[in-house]
PDB file of C-alpha atoms in Angstrom:
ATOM      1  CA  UNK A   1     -79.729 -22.600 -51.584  1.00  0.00           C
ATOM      2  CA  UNK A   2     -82.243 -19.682 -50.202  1.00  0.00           C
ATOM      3  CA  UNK A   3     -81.205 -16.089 -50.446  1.00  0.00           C
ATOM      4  CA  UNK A   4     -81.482 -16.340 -46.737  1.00  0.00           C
ATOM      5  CA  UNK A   5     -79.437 -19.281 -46.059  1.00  0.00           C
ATOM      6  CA  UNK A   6     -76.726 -17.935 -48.094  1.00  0.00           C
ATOM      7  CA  UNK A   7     -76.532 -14.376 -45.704  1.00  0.00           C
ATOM      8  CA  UNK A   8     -76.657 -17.109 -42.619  1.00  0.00           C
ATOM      9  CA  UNK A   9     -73.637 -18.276 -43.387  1.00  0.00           C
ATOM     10  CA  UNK A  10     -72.008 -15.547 -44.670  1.00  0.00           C
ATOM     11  CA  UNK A  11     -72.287 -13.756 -41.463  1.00  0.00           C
ATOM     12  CA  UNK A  12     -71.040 -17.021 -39.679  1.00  0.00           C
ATOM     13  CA  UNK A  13     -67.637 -16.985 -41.568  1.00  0.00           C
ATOM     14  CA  UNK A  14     -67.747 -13.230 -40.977  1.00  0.00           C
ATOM     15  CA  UNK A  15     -67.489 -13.641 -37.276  1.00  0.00           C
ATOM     16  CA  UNK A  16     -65.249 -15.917 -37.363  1.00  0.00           C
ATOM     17  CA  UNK A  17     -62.729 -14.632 -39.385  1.00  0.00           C
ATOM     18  CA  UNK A  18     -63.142 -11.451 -36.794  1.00  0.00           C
ATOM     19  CA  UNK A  19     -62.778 -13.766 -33.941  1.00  0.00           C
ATOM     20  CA  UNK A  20     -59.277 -15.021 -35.375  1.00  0.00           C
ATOM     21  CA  UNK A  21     -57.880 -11.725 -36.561  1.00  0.00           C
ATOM     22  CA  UNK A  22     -58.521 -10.303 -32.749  1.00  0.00           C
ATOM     23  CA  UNK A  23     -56.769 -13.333 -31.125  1.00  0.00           C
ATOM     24  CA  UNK A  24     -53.595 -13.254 -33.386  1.00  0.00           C
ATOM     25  CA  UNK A  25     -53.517  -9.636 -32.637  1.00  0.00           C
ATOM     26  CA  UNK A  26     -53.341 -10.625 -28.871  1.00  0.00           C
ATOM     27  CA  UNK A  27     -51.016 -12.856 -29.217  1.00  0.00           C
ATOM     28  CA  UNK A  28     -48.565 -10.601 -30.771  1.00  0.00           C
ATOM     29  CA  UNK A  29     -49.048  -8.388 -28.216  1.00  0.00           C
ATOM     30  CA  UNK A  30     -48.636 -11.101 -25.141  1.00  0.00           C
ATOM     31  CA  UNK A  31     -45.177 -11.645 -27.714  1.00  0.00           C
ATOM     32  CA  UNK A  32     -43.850  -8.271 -27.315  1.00  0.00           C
ATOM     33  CA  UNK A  33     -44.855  -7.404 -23.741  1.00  0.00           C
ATOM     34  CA  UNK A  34     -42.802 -10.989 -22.914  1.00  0.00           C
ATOM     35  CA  UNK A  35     -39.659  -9.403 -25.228  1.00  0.00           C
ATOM     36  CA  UNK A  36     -39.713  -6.477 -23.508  1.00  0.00           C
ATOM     37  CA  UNK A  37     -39.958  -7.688 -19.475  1.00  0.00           C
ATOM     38  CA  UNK A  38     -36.953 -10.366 -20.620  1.00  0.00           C
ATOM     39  CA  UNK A  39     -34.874  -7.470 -21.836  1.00  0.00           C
ATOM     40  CA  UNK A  40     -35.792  -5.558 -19.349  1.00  0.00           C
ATOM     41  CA  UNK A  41     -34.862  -8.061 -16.681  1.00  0.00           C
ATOM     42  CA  UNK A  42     -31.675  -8.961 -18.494  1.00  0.00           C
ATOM     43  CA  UNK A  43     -30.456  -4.919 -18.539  1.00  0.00           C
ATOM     44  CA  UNK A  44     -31.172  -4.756 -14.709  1.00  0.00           C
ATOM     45  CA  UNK A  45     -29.418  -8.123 -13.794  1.00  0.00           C
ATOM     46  CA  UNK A  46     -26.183  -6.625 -16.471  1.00  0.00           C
ATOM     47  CA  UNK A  47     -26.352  -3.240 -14.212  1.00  0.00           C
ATOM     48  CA  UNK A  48     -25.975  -5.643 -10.828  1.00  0.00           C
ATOM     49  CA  UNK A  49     -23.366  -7.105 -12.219  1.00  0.00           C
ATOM     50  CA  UNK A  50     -21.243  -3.864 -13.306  1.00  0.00           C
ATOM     51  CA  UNK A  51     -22.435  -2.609 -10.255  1.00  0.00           C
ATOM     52  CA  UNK A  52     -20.678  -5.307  -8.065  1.00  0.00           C
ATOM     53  CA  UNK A  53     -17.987  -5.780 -10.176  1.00  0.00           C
ATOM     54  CA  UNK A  54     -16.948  -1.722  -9.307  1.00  0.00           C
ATOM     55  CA  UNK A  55     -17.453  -2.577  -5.706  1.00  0.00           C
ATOM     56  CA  UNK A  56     -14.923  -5.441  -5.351  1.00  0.00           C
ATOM     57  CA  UNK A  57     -12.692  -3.250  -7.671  1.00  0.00           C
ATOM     58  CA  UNK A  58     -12.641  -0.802  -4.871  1.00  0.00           C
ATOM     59  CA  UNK A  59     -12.705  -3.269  -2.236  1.00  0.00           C
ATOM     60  CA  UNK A  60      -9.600  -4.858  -3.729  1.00  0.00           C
ATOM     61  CA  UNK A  61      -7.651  -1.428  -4.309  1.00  0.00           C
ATOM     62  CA  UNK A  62      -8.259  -0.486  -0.579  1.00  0.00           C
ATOM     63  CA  UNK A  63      -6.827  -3.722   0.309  1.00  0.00           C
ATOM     64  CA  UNK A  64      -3.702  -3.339  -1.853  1.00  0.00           C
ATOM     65  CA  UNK A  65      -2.742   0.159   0.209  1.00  0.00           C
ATOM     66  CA  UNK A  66       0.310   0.023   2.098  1.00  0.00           C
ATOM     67  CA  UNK A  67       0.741   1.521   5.254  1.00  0.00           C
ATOM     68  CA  UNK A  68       3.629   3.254   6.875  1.00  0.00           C
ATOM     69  CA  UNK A  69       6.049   1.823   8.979  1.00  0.00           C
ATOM     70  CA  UNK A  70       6.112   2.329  11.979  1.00  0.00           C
ATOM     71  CA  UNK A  71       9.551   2.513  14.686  1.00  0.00           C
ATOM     72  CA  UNK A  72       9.580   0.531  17.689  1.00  0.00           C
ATOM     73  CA  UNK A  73      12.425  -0.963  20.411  1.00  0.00           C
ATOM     74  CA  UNK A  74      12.258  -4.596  19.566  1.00  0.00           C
ATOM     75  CA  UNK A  75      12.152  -3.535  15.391  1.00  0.00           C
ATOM     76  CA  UNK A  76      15.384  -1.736  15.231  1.00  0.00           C
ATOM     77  CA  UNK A  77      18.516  -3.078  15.673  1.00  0.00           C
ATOM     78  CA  UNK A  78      22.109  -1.327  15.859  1.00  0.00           C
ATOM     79  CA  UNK A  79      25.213  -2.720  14.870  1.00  0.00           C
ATOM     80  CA  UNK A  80      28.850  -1.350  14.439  1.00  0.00           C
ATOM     81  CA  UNK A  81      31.222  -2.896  12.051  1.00  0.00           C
ATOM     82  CA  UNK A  82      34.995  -1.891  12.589  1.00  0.00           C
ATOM     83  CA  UNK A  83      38.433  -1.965  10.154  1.00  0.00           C
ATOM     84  CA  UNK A  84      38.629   0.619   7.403  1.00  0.00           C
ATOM     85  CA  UNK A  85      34.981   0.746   5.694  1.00  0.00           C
ATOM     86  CA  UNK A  86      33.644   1.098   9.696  1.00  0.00           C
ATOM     87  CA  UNK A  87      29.927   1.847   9.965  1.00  0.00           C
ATOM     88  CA  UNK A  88      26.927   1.653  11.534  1.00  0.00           C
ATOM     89  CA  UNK A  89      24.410  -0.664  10.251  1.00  0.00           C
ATOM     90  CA  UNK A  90      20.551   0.432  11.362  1.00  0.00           C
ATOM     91  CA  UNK A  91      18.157  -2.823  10.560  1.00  0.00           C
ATOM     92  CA  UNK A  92      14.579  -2.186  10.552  1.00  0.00           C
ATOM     93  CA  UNK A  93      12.286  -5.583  10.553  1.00  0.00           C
ATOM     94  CA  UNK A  94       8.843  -4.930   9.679  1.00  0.00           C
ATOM     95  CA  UNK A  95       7.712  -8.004  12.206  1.00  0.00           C
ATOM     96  CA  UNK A  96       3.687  -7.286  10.966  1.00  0.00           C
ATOM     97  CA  UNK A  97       2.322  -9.725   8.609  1.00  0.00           C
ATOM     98  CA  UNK A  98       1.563  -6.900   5.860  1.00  0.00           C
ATOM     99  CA  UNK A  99       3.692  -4.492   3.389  1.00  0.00           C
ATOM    100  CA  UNK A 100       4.683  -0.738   4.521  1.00  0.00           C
ATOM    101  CA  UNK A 101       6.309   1.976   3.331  1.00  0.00           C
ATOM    102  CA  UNK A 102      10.005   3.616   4.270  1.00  0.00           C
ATOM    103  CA  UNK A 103      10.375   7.029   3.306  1.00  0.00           C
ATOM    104  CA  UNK A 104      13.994   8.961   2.571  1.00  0.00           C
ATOM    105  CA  UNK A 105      16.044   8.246   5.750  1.00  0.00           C
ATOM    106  CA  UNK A 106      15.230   7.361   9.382  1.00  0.00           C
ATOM    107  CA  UNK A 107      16.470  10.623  11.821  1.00  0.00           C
ATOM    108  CA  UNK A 108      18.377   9.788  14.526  1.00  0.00           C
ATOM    109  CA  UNK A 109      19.105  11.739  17.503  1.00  0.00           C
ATOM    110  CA  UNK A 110      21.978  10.654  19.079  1.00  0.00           C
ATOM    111  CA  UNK A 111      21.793  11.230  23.305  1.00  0.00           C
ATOM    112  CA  UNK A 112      18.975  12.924  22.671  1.00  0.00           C
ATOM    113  CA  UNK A 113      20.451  15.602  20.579  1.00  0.00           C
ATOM    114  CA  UNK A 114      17.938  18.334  19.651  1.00  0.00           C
ATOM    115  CA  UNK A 115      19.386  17.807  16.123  1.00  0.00           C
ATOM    116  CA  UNK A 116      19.208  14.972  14.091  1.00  0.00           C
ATOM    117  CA  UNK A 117      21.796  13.146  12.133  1.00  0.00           C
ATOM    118  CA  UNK A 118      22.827  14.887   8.760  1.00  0.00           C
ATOM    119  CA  UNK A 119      21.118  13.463   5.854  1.00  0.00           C
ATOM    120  CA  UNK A 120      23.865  11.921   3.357  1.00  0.00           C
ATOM    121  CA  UNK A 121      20.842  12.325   0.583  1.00  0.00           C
ATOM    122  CA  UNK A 122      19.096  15.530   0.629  1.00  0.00           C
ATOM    123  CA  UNK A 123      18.720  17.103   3.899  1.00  0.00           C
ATOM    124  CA  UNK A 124      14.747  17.567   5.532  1.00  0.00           C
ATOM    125  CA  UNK A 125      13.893  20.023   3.609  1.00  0.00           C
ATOM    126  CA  UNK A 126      15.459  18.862   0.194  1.00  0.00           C
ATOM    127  CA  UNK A 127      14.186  15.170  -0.017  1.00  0.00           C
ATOM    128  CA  UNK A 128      15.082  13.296  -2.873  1.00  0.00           C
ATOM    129  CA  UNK A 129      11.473  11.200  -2.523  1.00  0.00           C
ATOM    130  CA  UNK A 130      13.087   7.994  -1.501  1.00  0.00           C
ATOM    131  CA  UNK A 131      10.199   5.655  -0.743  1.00  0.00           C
ATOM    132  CA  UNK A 132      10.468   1.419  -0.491  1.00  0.00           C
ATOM    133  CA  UNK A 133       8.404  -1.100   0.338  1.00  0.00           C
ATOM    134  CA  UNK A 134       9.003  -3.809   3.063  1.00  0.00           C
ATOM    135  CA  UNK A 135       7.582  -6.837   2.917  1.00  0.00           C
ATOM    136  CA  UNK A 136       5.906  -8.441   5.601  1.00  0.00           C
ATOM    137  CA  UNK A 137       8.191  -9.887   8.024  1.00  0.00           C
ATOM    138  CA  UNK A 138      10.728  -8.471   6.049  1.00  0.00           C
ATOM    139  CA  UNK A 139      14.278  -5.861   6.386  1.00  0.00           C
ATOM    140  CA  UNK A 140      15.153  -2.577   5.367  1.00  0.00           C
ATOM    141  CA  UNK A 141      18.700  -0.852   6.474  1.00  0.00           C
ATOM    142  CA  UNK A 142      20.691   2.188   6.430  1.00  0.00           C
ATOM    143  CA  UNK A 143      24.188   2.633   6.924  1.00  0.00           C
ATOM    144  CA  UNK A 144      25.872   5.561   8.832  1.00  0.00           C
ATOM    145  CA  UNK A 145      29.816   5.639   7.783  1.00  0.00           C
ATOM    146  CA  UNK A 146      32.496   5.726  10.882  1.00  0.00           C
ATOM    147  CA  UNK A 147      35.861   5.296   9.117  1.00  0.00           C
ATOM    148  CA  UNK A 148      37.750   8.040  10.359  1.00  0.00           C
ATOM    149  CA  UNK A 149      38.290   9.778  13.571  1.00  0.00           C
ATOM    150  CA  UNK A 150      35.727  12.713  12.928  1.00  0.00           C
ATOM    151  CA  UNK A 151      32.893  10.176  11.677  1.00  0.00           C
ATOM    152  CA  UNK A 152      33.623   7.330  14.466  1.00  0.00           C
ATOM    153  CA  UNK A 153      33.505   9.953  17.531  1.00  0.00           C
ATOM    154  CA  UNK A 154      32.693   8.797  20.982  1.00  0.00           C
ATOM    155  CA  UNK A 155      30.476   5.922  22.541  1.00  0.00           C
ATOM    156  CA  UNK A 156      26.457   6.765  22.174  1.00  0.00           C
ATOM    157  CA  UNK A 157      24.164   6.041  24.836  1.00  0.00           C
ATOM    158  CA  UNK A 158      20.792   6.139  23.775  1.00  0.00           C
ATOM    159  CA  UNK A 159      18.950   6.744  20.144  1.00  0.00           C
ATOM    160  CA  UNK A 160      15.689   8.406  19.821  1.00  0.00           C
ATOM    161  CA  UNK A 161      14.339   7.072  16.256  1.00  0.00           C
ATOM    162  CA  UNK A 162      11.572   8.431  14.201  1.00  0.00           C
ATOM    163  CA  UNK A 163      10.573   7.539  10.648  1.00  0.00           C
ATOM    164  CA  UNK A 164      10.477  10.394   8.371  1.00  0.00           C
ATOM    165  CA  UNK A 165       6.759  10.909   6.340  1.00  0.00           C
ATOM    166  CA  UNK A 166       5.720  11.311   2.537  1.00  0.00           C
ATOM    167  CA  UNK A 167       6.649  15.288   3.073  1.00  0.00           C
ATOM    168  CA  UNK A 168       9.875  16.902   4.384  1.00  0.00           C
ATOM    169  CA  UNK A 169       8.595  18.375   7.780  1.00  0.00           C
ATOM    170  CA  UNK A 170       6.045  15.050   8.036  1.00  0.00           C
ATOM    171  CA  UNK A 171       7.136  12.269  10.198  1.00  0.00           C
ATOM    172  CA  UNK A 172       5.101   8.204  10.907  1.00  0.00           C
ATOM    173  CA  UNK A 173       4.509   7.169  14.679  1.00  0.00           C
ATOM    174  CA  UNK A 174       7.421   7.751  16.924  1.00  0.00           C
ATOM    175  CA  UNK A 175       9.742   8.567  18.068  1.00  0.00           C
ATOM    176  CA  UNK A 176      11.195   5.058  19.511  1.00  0.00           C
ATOM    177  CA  UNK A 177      14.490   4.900  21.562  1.00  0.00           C
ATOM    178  CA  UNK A 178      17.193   2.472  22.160  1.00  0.00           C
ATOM    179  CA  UNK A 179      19.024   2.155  24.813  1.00  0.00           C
ATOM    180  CA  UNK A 180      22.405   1.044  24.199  1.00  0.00           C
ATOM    181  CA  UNK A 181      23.710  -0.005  27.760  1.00  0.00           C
ATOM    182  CA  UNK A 182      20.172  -1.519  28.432  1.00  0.00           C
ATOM    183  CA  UNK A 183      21.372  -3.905  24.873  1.00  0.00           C
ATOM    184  CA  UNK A 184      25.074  -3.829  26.206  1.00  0.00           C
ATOM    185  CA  UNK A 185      25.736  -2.274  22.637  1.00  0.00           C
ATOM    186  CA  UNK A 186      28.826  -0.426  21.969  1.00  0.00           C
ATOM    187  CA  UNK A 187      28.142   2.146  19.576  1.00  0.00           C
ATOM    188  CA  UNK A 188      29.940   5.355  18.642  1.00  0.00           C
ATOM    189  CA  UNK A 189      29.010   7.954  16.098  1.00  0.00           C
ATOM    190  CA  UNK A 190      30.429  11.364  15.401  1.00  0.00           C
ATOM    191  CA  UNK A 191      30.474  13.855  12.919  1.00  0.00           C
ATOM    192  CA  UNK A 192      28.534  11.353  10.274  1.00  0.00           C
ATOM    193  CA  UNK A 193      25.694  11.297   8.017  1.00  0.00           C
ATOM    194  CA  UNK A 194      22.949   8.659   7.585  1.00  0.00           C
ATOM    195  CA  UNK A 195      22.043   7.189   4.137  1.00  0.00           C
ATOM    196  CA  UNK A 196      18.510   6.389   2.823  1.00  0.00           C
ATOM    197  CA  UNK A 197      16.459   3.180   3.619  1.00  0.00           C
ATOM    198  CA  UNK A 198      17.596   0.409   1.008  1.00  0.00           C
ATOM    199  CA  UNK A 199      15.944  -3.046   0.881  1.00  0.00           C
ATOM    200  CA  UNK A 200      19.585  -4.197   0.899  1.00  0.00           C
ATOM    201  CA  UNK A 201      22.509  -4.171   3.802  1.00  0.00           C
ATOM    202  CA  UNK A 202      25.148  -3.772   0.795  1.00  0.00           C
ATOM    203  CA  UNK A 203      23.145  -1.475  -1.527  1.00  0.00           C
ATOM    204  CA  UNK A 204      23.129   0.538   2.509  1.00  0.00           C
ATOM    205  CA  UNK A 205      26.714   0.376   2.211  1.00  0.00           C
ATOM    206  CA  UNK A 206      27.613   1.180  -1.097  1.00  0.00           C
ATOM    207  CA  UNK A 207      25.397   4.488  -0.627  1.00  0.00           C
ATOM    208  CA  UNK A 208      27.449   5.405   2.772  1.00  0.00           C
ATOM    209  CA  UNK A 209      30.880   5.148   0.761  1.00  0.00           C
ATOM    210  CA  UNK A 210      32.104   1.711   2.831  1.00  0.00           C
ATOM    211  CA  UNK A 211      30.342  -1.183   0.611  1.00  0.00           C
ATOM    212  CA  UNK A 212      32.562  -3.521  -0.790  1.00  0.00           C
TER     213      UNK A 212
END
C-alpha cells in the first residue's frame, strides 16, 4: 500500500468517526430537551390540578354555610297546654328546603309591648351563645311556663316575633306577628319568661320547669 493511499483512508475514517461523535452528541441533547418539556408539562398539569382542587374546596365550604332563620306568619305556631305544668309551646318550622341557624331565644312582644318577654337564659345583653341548627323542613320550639296565676295572666291578642342574631343587640329578618283572633287562638301569658330554641318540644319543656 502507497504512503498516499494509506493518508486517503486515514482521513476517511477520520471523518467519519467525527461525523458519529457529532450525531450522538445531538441526540443526547434532542434526549434531554424531550426530559425536560415532559417534566415541565407534567409540573404545570400537577399545578391545574391543585389549583382546581382549592377551588371546589371553596366552592364546597360556601355551600355548606347555613343561613339564619328567618320568622314569618305561616312558620310559627302557638299553642297553650293547660293542668299543672301549663305552658306555651312556640313551634318554629323551617318550611325552606335548606339548614339555618336559631340563636338564644326568639323575643316576643306580647300586644305589642315595647318590651319583650324576659329571657329564662341570660337576658339580651348576657347571652349564653345558644345557637342550633334546623334542618330543612324541619322544627325547633321554645316553651314559655304558665302554671300559676302570675305566669298564666290574661288572654293575648297579637305577637310581634323577631329572631334574635349571633350578638346580643343583633336581630335576623323580622319582626313577624300573629294574630291570635285572626287563628281563633286562645292564648294567655303573664308575668313569664321564654326559654331558648331546642330541637326538641320536651327538651323546651324540661328547660321552662313543666317537662315531664
Amino acid at each position: 500500500m502507497t504512503a498516499r493511499r494509506s493518508r486517503h483512508r486515514s482521513a476517511a475514517y477520520a471523518a467519519l468517526a467525527l461525523g458519529l461523535a457529532g450525531s450522538l452528541a445531538l441526540t443526547g441533547c434532542n434526549s434531554h430537551s424531550s426530559k425536560k418539556s415532559s417534566s415541565s408539562s407534567s409540573k404545570s398539569k400537577k399545578r391545574k390540578i391543585i389549583g382546581g382542587g382549592a377551588a371546589a374546596a371553596g366552592a364546597g365550604a360556601a355551600s355548606r354555610r347555613v343561613p339564619d332563620c328567618y320568622p314569618s306568619t305561616y312558620k310559627l305556631t302557638f299553642s297553650q297546654q293547660t293542668g299543672p305544668k301549663s305552658h306555651v309551646a312556640v313551634k318554629f318550622k323551617n318550611s325552606t328546603s335548606r339548614d339555618c341557624k336559631l340563636y338564644n331565644a326568639p323575643l316576643l312582644r306580647f300586644n305589642n309591648a315595647k318590651a319583650p318577654l324576659p329571657l329564662s337564659q341570660g337576658t339580651p345583653g348576657h347571652l349564653d351563645g345558644t345557637r342550633i341548627t334546623v334542618p330543612a323542613h324541619g322544627y325547633a320550639y321554645a316553651v314559655i311556663p304558665t302554671n300559676t296565676a302570675a305566669t298564666k295572666g290574661t288572654e293575648q291578642k297579637s305577637v310581634t316575633v323577631d329572631f334574635m342574631g349571633i350578638s346580643a343587640s343583633s336581630v335576623t329578618h323580622g319582626p313577624a306577628t300573629v294574630n291570635f283572633a285572626e287563628k281563633r287562638l286562645h292564648i294567655s301569658v303573664g308575668k313569664s319568661k321564654v326559654t331558648n330554641w331546642s330541637s326538641s318540644i320536651h327538651g323546651a319543656q324540661l328547660a321552662a320547669g313543666v317537662g315531664k
